[in-house]
Amino acid sequence: MTIVQPTLWDDLEARPGSAASVTSSVASSTARPAAGAHDAFTALRGHTERIVAHSSDRVAWLRARAAGITATDVARLASLRGVEAVVLDKRYGSRFSGNVYTEHGKDREPVIAAWVAATHGILPSAHLFHAATNRAHLATPDGVGHDRDGRLLLAEIKTTSNGWKRIPRHYLRQVWWQQYVLGAERTLFVWEEHDAFVPIADEPECTWIDRDDDQIRGLVALADTVLDRLRQSR
């Protein structure tokens, strides 16, 4: 889970009519799991063969992430300038090792994930997946499930000290990338606002974000540019 920090706001505006122009709401009953869904593997169905690692195996998980492009990397790919920043981090390692906001997010994620499972039937997941067509394209959604028609649903969980009028653009890029990697059409984006690390409400807020293939094509192109530059430097 990536946690929103007080200064992390993206200057780019959402395109009118795109999935970025989402309105916060409680998801409808159609998001509830079909009968018999009882664990993440049931919801994943044909996706288990694309599991690369599990976060409980920290060494394997970090090694796999370092070798590919994750949703966290893609969140920074707004332009070619972002490509250079991701290439440098992949080549030399990131200096960011966490802070009080990321620690708060780690503490709250299991609680929020339990709420998501209870209210929407999307179950917690800590698996790292690769895309069907490229093993270097990776994502770790916070939750997986499916609707009554068997379509895959994802969840992404955040904590924030800011009130939101719209979802920050860099988090939309994360969501779209996860949808591409897993082949999902919708993601329940869930956030819990806090004041000095104390949640301000009894329940988190949430909204559905739909897949945007135009955005995904652009992100895939930028991600492949990162991978090409890394290969050229070896």
PDB file of C-alpha atoms in Angstrom:
ATOM      1  CA  MET A   1       0.000   0.000   0.000  1.00  0.00           C
ATOM      2  CA  THR A   2       1.261   3.475  -0.833  1.00  0.00           C
ATOM      3  CA  ILE A   3       0.330   6.187   1.635  1.00  0.00           C
ATOM      4  CA  VAL A   4      -0.624   9.755   0.800  1.00  0.00           C
ATOM      5  CA  GLN A   5       1.647  12.253   2.518  1.00  0.00           C
ATOM      6  CA  PRO A   6       0.617  15.865   3.194  1.00  0.00           C
ATOM      7  CA  THR A   7       2.651  17.340   0.323  1.00  0.00           C
ATOM      8  CA  LEU A   8       2.063  14.669  -2.307  1.00  0.00           C
ATOM      9  CA  TRP A   9      -0.351  16.344  -4.716  1.00  0.00           C
ATOM     10  CA  ASP A  10      -0.231  16.025  -8.473  1.00  0.00           C
ATOM     11  CA  ASP A  11      -0.646  19.205 -10.533  1.00  0.00           C
ATOM     12  CA  LEU A  12      -2.183  17.437 -13.507  1.00  0.00           C
ATOM     13  CA  GLU A  13      -5.936  17.766 -13.922  1.00  0.00           C
ATOM     14  CA  ALA A  14      -8.119  14.769 -14.693  1.00  0.00           C
ATOM     15  CA  ARG A  15      -9.446  14.611 -18.230  1.00  0.00           C
ATOM     16  CA  PRO A  16     -13.186  15.426 -18.391  1.00  0.00           C
ATOM     17  CA  GLY A  17     -15.191  12.292 -18.831  1.00  0.00           C
ATOM     18  CA  SER A  18     -12.304   9.993 -17.986  1.00  0.00           C
ATOM     19  CA  ALA A  19     -12.033   7.642 -15.044  1.00  0.00           C
ATOM     20  CA  ALA A  20     -10.240  10.418 -13.201  1.00  0.00           C
ATOM     21  CA  SER A  21     -13.523  12.313 -12.949  1.00  0.00           C
ATOM     22  CA  VAL A  22     -14.834   9.946 -10.314  1.00  0.00           C
ATOM     23  CA  THR A  23     -17.366  10.763  -7.643  1.00  0.00           C
ATOM     24  CA  SER A  24     -17.070   9.323  -4.165  1.00  0.00           C
ATOM     25  CA  SER A  25     -19.797   6.851  -3.296  1.00  0.00           C
ATOM     26  CA  VAL A  26     -20.553   3.621  -1.523  1.00  0.00           C
ATOM     27  CA  ALA A  27     -20.295   0.786  -4.041  1.00  0.00           C
ATOM     28  CA  SER A  28     -23.485  -0.891  -5.191  1.00  0.00           C
ATOM     29  CA  SER A  29     -24.570  -4.387  -4.228  1.00  0.00           C
ATOM     30  CA  THR A  30     -23.452  -5.684  -7.654  1.00  0.00           C
ATOM     31  CA  ALA A  31     -19.883  -5.545  -6.361  1.00  0.00           C
ATOM     32  CA  ARG A  32     -20.537  -8.282  -3.854  1.00  0.00           C
ATOM     33  CA  PRO A  33     -18.897 -11.644  -4.580  1.00  0.00           C
ATOM     34  CA  ALA A  34     -20.687 -14.468  -6.328  1.00  0.00           C
ATOM     35  CA  ALA A  35     -21.821 -17.419  -4.246  1.00  0.00           C
ATOM     36  CA  GLY A  36     -18.962 -19.614  -3.086  1.00  0.00           C
ATOM     37  CA  ALA A  37     -16.282 -16.935  -3.075  1.00  0.00           C
ATOM     38  CA  HIS A  38     -14.406 -17.443   0.169  1.00  0.00           C
ATOM     39  CA  ASP A  39     -10.762 -16.526  -0.365  1.00  0.00           C
ATOM     40  CA  ALA A  40      -8.464 -14.510  -2.594  1.00  0.00           C
ATOM     41  CA  PHE A  41      -7.575 -17.502  -4.751  1.00  0.00           C
ATOM     42  CA  THR A  42     -11.229 -18.138  -5.525  1.00  0.00           C
ATOM     43  CA  ALA A  43     -11.539 -14.543  -6.685  1.00  0.00           C
ATOM     44  CA  LEU A  44      -8.345 -14.749  -8.734  1.00  0.00           C
ATOM     45  CA  ARG A  45      -9.355 -17.894 -10.579  1.00  0.00           C
ATOM     46  CA  GLY A  46      -7.064 -18.035 -13.629  1.00  0.00           C
ATOM     47  CA  HIS A  47      -4.548 -15.509 -12.298  1.00  0.00           C
ATOM     48  CA  THR A  48      -2.657 -17.687  -9.822  1.00  0.00           C
ATOM     49  CA  GLU A  49      -0.155 -18.818 -12.459  1.00  0.00           C
ATOM     50  CA  ARG A  50       0.962 -15.184 -12.757  1.00  0.00           C
ATOM     51  CA  ILE A  51       1.955 -14.827  -9.101  1.00  0.00           C
ATOM     52  CA  VAL A  52       5.621 -13.826  -8.914  1.00  0.00           C
ATOM     53  CA  ALA A  53       6.066 -13.503  -5.147  1.00  0.00           C
ATOM     54  CA  HIS A  54       4.286 -12.877  -1.860  1.00  0.00           C
ATOM     55  CA  SER A  55       5.158 -10.009   0.446  1.00  0.00           C
ATOM     56  CA  SER A  56       5.764 -12.470   3.302  1.00  0.00           C
ATOM     57  CA  ASP A  57       8.909 -13.601   1.435  1.00  0.00           C
ATOM     58  CA  ARG A  58      10.547 -10.205   1.690  1.00  0.00           C
ATOM     59  CA  VAL A  59      13.747 -11.080  -0.181  1.00  0.00           C
ATOM     60  CA  ALA A  60      11.982 -12.656  -3.176  1.00  0.00           C
ATOM     61  CA  TRP A  61       9.363  -9.898  -3.237  1.00  0.00           C
ATOM     62  CA  LEU A  62      11.931  -7.063  -3.260  1.00  0.00           C
ATOM     63  CA  ARG A  63      14.119  -8.835  -5.817  1.00  0.00           C
ATOM     64  CA  ALA A  64      11.180  -9.355  -8.172  1.00  0.00           C
ATOM     65  CA  ARG A  65      10.022  -5.747  -7.814  1.00  0.00           C
ATOM     66  CA  ALA A  66      13.507  -4.427  -8.501  1.00  0.00           C
ATOM     67  CA  ALA A  67      13.640  -6.368 -11.773  1.00  0.00           C
ATOM     68  CA  GLY A  68      10.372  -4.995 -13.161  1.00  0.00           C
ATOM     69  CA  ILE A  69       8.047  -1.991 -13.249  1.00  0.00           C
ATOM     70  CA  THR A  70       5.485  -1.836 -10.454  1.00  0.00           C
ATOM     71  CA  ALA A  71       2.440   0.344  -9.871  1.00  0.00           C
ATOM     72  CA  THR A  72       4.525   2.393  -7.431  1.00  0.00           C
ATOM     73  CA  ASP A  73       7.003   3.095 -10.231  1.00  0.00           C
ATOM     74  CA  VAL A  74       4.250   3.894 -12.709  1.00  0.00           C
ATOM     75  CA  ALA A  75       2.723   6.458 -10.342  1.00  0.00           C
ATOM     76  CA  ARG A  76       5.752   8.632 -11.146  1.00  0.00           C
ATOM     77  CA  LEU A  77       5.539   8.203 -14.930  1.00  0.00           C
ATOM     78  CA  ALA A  78       3.709  11.378 -15.903  1.00  0.00           C
ATOM     79  CA  SER A  79       6.356  12.302 -18.506  1.00  0.00           C
ATOM     80  CA  LEU A  80       9.817  11.441 -19.830  1.00  0.00           C
ATOM     81  CA  ARG A  81      11.238  13.317 -16.841  1.00  0.00           C
ATOM     82  CA  GLY A  82       9.573  10.734 -14.636  1.00  0.00           C
ATOM     83  CA  VAL A  83      11.194   8.003 -16.737  1.00  0.00           C
ATOM     84  CA  GLU A  84      14.648   9.318 -15.841  1.00  0.00           C
ATOM     85  CA  ALA A  85      13.809   9.417 -12.126  1.00  0.00           C
ATOM     86  CA  VAL A  86      12.549   5.817 -12.131  1.00  0.00           C
ATOM     87  CA  VAL A  87      15.580   4.639 -14.128  1.00  0.00           C
ATOM     88  CA  LEU A  88      17.921   6.183 -11.541  1.00  0.00           C
ATOM     89  CA  ASP A  89      16.055   4.551  -8.648  1.00  0.00           C
ATOM     90  CA  LYS A  90      16.040   1.180 -10.391  1.00  0.00           C
ATOM     91  CA  ARG A  91      19.739   1.451 -11.164  1.00  0.00           C
ATOM     92  CA  TYR A  92      21.015   2.765  -7.840  1.00  0.00           C
ATOM     93  CA  GLY A  93      18.183   2.182  -5.374  1.00  0.00           C
ATOM     94  CA  SER A  94      15.766   4.622  -3.789  1.00  0.00           C
ATOM     95  CA  ARG A  95      16.822   6.745  -0.829  1.00  0.00           C
ATOM     96  CA  PHE A  96      13.292   6.684   0.584  1.00  0.00           C
ATOM     97  CA  SER A  97      12.959   4.114   3.361  1.00  0.00           C
ATOM     98  CA  GLY A  98       9.683   5.206   4.938  1.00  0.00           C
ATOM     99  CA  ASN A  99       8.440   7.734   7.481  1.00  0.00           C
ATOM    100  CA  VAL A 100       5.703   8.194  10.082  1.00  0.00           C
ATOM    101  CA  TYR A 101       3.060   8.385   7.352  1.00  0.00           C
ATOM    102  CA  THR A 102       4.057   5.104   5.742  1.00  0.00           C
ATOM    103  CA  GLU A 103       4.197   3.435   9.153  1.00  0.00           C
ATOM    104  CA  HIS A 104       0.704   4.698   9.941  1.00  0.00           C
ATOM    105  CA  GLY A 105      -0.512   3.320   6.625  1.00  0.00           C
ATOM    106  CA  LYS A 106       0.997  -0.087   7.326  1.00  0.00           C
ATOM    107  CA  ASP A 107      -0.710  -0.164  10.725  1.00  0.00           C
ATOM    108  CA  ARG A 108      -4.110   0.829   9.323  1.00  0.00           C
ATOM    109  CA  GLU A 109      -4.111  -1.270   6.142  1.00  0.00           C
ATOM    110  CA  PRO A 110      -5.294  -4.559   7.764  1.00  0.00           C
ATOM    111  CA  VAL A 111      -8.138  -2.708   9.512  1.00  0.00           C
ATOM    112  CA  ILE A 112      -9.258  -0.960   6.324  1.00  0.00           C
ATOM    113  CA  ALA A 113      -8.852  -4.163   4.295  1.00  0.00           C
ATOM    114  CA  ALA A 114     -11.154  -5.966   6.734  1.00  0.00           C
ATOM    115  CA  TRP A 115     -13.769  -3.234   6.176  1.00  0.00           C
ATOM    116  CA  VAL A 116     -13.424  -3.636   2.394  1.00  0.00           C
ATOM    117  CA  ALA A 117     -13.884  -7.401   2.671  1.00  0.00           C
ATOM    118  CA  ALA A 118     -16.920  -7.068   4.953  1.00  0.00           C
ATOM    119  CA  THR A 119     -18.683  -4.371   2.937  1.00  0.00           C
ATOM    120  CA  HIS A 120     -17.702  -5.174  -0.664  1.00  0.00           C
ATOM    121  CA  GLY A 121     -16.474  -8.764  -0.690  1.00  0.00           C
ATOM    122  CA  ILE A 122     -13.032  -7.793  -2.039  1.00  0.00           C
ATOM    123  CA  LEU A 123     -10.474  -9.769  -0.077  1.00  0.00           C
ATOM    124  CA  PRO A 124      -6.976  -8.742   1.039  1.00  0.00           C
ATOM    125  CA  SER A 125      -4.070  -9.730  -1.191  1.00  0.00           C
ATOM    126  CA  ALA A 126      -0.301  -9.401  -0.825  1.00  0.00           C
ATOM    127  CA  HIS A 127       0.700 -11.217  -4.016  1.00  0.00           C
ATOM    128  CA  LEU A 128       2.920  -9.686  -6.699  1.00  0.00           C
ATOM    129  CA  PHE A 129       1.568 -10.459 -10.183  1.00  0.00           C
ATOM    130  CA  HIS A 130       3.019 -10.086 -13.654  1.00  0.00           C
ATOM    131  CA  ALA A 131       1.019  -9.052 -16.717  1.00  0.00           C
ATOM    132  CA  ALA A 132      -0.125 -11.725 -19.153  1.00  0.00           C
ATOM    133  CA  THR A 133       2.053 -10.374 -21.979  1.00  0.00           C
ATOM    134  CA  ASN A 134       5.103  -9.073 -20.087  1.00  0.00           C
ATOM    135  CA  ARG A 135       6.670 -10.627 -16.987  1.00  0.00           C
ATOM    136  CA  ALA A 136       8.444  -7.330 -16.159  1.00  0.00           C
ATOM    137  CA  HIS A 137       5.127  -5.490 -15.739  1.00  0.00           C
ATOM    138  CA  LEU A 138       4.193  -6.030 -12.082  1.00  0.00           C
ATOM    139  CA  ALA A 139       1.496  -5.071  -9.587  1.00  0.00           C
ATOM    140  CA  THR A 140       0.435  -5.845  -6.030  1.00  0.00           C
ATOM    141  CA  PRO A 141      -3.214  -4.809  -5.540  1.00  0.00           C
ATOM    142  CA  ASP A 142      -4.384  -4.452  -1.948  1.00  0.00           C
ATOM    143  CA  GLY A 143      -7.503  -6.525  -2.623  1.00  0.00           C
ATOM    144  CA  VAL A 144      -9.012  -8.891  -5.192  1.00  0.00           C
ATOM    145  CA  GLY A 145     -12.565 -10.083  -5.743  1.00  0.00           C
ATOM    146  CA  HIS A 146     -15.157 -10.501  -8.460  1.00  0.00           C
ATOM    147  CA  ASP A 147     -18.688  -9.369  -9.147  1.00  0.00           C
ATOM    148  CA  ARG A 148     -21.766 -11.518  -9.737  1.00  0.00           C
ATOM    149  CA  ASP A 149     -20.830 -11.857 -13.408  1.00  0.00           C
ATOM    150  CA  GLY A 150     -17.385 -13.212 -12.547  1.00  0.00           C
ATOM    151  CA  ARG A 151     -15.494 -10.068 -13.544  1.00  0.00           C
ATOM    152  CA  LEU A 152     -12.336  -9.379 -11.582  1.00  0.00           C
ATOM    153  CA  LEU A 153     -12.427  -6.455  -9.139  1.00  0.00           C
ATOM    154  CA  LEU A 154      -9.482  -4.872  -7.345  1.00  0.00           C
ATOM    155  CA  ALA A 155      -9.092  -2.663  -4.292  1.00  0.00           C
ATOM    156  CA  GLU A 156      -6.474  -0.032  -3.513  1.00  0.00           C
ATOM    157  CA  ILE A 157      -6.157   1.350   0.024  1.00  0.00           C
ATOM    158  CA  LYS A 158      -4.682   4.688   1.134  1.00  0.00           C
ATOM    159  CA  THR A 159      -4.460   6.769   4.269  1.00  0.00           C
ATOM    160  CA  THR A 160      -4.199  10.548   4.085  1.00  0.00           C
ATOM    161  CA  SER A 161      -4.078  13.654   6.237  1.00  0.00           C
ATOM    162  CA  ASN A 162      -5.726  15.671   3.441  1.00  0.00           C
ATOM    163  CA  GLY A 163      -9.366  15.948   2.455  1.00  0.00           C
ATOM    164  CA  TRP A 164      -9.827  15.115  -1.238  1.00  0.00           C
ATOM    165  CA  LYS A 165     -12.090  16.684  -3.839  1.00  0.00           C
ATOM    166  CA  ARG A 166     -10.672  14.315  -6.454  1.00  0.00           C
ATOM    167  CA  ILE A 167      -8.302  11.364  -6.470  1.00  0.00           C
ATOM    168  CA  PRO A 168      -4.703  12.532  -6.995  1.00  0.00           C
ATOM    169  CA  ARG A 169      -3.540  11.778 -10.501  1.00  0.00           C
ATOM    170  CA  HIS A 170      -0.504   9.720  -9.507  1.00  0.00           C
ATOM    171  CA  TYR A 171      -2.769   7.307  -7.654  1.00  0.00           C
ATOM    172  CA  LEU A 172      -4.990   6.954 -10.685  1.00  0.00           C
ATOM    173  CA  ARG A 173      -1.908   5.880 -12.622  1.00  0.00           C
ATOM    174  CA  GLN A 174      -1.294   3.211  -9.989  1.00  0.00           C
ATOM    175  CA  VAL A 175      -4.853   1.954 -10.274  1.00  0.00           C
ATOM    176  CA  TRP A 176      -4.849   1.861 -14.089  1.00  0.00           C
ATOM    177  CA  TRP A 177      -1.553  -0.054 -14.075  1.00  0.00           C
ATOM    178  CA  GLN A 178      -2.909  -2.632 -11.646  1.00  0.00           C
ATOM    179  CA  GLN A 179      -5.999  -3.041 -13.826  1.00  0.00           C
ATOM    180  CA  TYR A 180      -3.793  -3.626 -16.856  1.00  0.00           C
ATOM    181  CA  VAL A 181      -1.557  -6.173 -15.098  1.00  0.00           C
ATOM    182  CA  LEU A 182      -4.466  -8.155 -13.622  1.00  0.00           C
ATOM    183  CA  GLY A 183      -6.928  -7.612 -16.479  1.00  0.00           C
ATOM    184  CA  ALA A 184      -9.526  -5.932 -14.244  1.00  0.00           C
ATOM    185  CA  GLU A 185     -12.189  -3.453 -15.332  1.00  0.00           C
ATOM    186  CA  ARG A 186     -12.887  -1.721 -12.002  1.00  0.00           C
ATOM    187  CA  THR A 187     -11.077  -0.868  -8.784  1.00  0.00           C
ATOM    188  CA  LEU A 188     -12.536   0.163  -5.448  1.00  0.00           C
ATOM    189  CA  PHE A 189     -10.332   3.035  -4.311  1.00  0.00           C
ATOM    190  CA  VAL A 190     -10.554   3.358  -0.522  1.00  0.00           C
ATOM    191  CA  TRP A 191      -9.052   6.045   1.675  1.00  0.00           C
ATOM    192  CA  GLU A 192      -9.091   6.874   5.346  1.00  0.00           C
ATOM    193  CA  GLU A 193      -8.459  10.469   6.398  1.00  0.00           C
ATOM    194  CA  HIS A 194      -6.718  11.087   9.701  1.00  0.00           C
ATOM    195  CA  ASP A 195      -5.892  14.033  11.931  1.00  0.00           C
ATOM    196  CA  ALA A 196      -2.523  13.553  13.658  1.00  0.00           C
ATOM    197  CA  PHE A 197      -2.837   9.819  12.841  1.00  0.00           C
ATOM    198  CA  VAL A 198      -6.281   9.488  14.412  1.00  0.00           C
ATOM    199  CA  PRO A 199      -9.013   8.519  11.884  1.00  0.00           C
ATOM    200  CA  ILE A 200     -11.586  11.305  11.592  1.00  0.00           C
ATOM    201  CA  ALA A 201     -14.512   8.996  10.725  1.00  0.00           C
ATOM    202  CA  ASP A 202     -15.809   5.609  11.787  1.00  0.00           C
ATOM    203  CA  GLU A 203     -15.520   4.273   8.235  1.00  0.00           C
ATOM    204  CA  PRO A 204     -13.237   5.062   5.291  1.00  0.00           C
ATOM    205  CA  GLU A 205     -14.470   6.662   2.068  1.00  0.00           C
ATOM    206  CA  CYS A 206     -14.469   4.876  -1.283  1.00  0.00           C
ATOM    207  CA  THR A 207     -15.180   5.272  -4.972  1.00  0.00           C
ATOM    208  CA  TRP A 208     -15.059   3.063  -8.061  1.00  0.00           C
ATOM    209  CA  ILE A 209     -12.435   3.818 -10.711  1.00  0.00           C
ATOM    210  CA  ASP A 210     -13.049   2.343 -14.135  1.00  0.00           C
ATOM    211  CA  ARG A 211     -10.373   1.087 -16.506  1.00  0.00           C
ATOM    212  CA  ASP A 212      -9.016   3.630 -19.002  1.00  0.00           C
ATOM    213  CA  ASP A 213      -7.261   1.893 -21.895  1.00  0.00           C
ATOM    214  CA  ASP A 214      -6.003   5.154 -23.411  1.00  0.00           C
ATOM    215  CA  GLN A 215      -4.195   5.965 -20.174  1.00  0.00           C
ATOM    216  CA  ILE A 216      -2.936   2.398 -19.885  1.00  0.00           C
ATOM    217  CA  ARG A 217      -1.388   2.467 -23.365  1.00  0.00           C
ATOM    218  CA  GLY A 218       0.561   5.581 -22.448  1.00  0.00           C
ATOM    219  CA  LEU A 219       1.744   4.066 -19.170  1.00  0.00           C
ATOM    220  CA  VAL A 220       2.865   0.857 -20.877  1.00  0.00           C
ATOM    221  CA  ALA A 221       4.897   2.890 -23.379  1.00  0.00           C
ATOM    222  CA  LEU A 222       6.623   4.857 -20.592  1.00  0.00           C
ATOM    223  CA  ALA A 223       7.249   1.711 -18.541  1.00  0.00           C
ATOM    224  CA  ASP A 224       8.832   0.000 -21.540  1.00  0.00           C
ATOM    225  CA  THR A 225      11.030   3.066 -22.049  1.00  0.00           C
ATOM    226  CA  VAL A 226      12.311   2.605 -18.481  1.00  0.00           C
ATOM    227  CA  LEU A 227      13.036  -1.067 -19.132  1.00  0.00           C
ATOM    228  CA  ASP A 228      14.790  -0.294 -22.438  1.00  0.00           C
ATOM    229  CA  ARG A 229      17.073   2.256 -20.775  1.00  0.00           C
ATOM    230  CA  LEU A 230      17.913  -0.143 -17.988  1.00  0.00           C
ATOM    231  CA  ARG A 231      18.830  -2.839 -20.500  1.00  0.00           C
ATOM    232  CA  GLN A 232      21.012  -0.407 -22.464  1.00  0.00           C
ATOM    233  CA  SER A 233      22.959   0.491 -19.309  1.00  0.00           C
ATOM    234  CA  ARG A 234      23.935  -3.083 -18.493  1.00  0.00           C
TER     235      ARG A 234
END
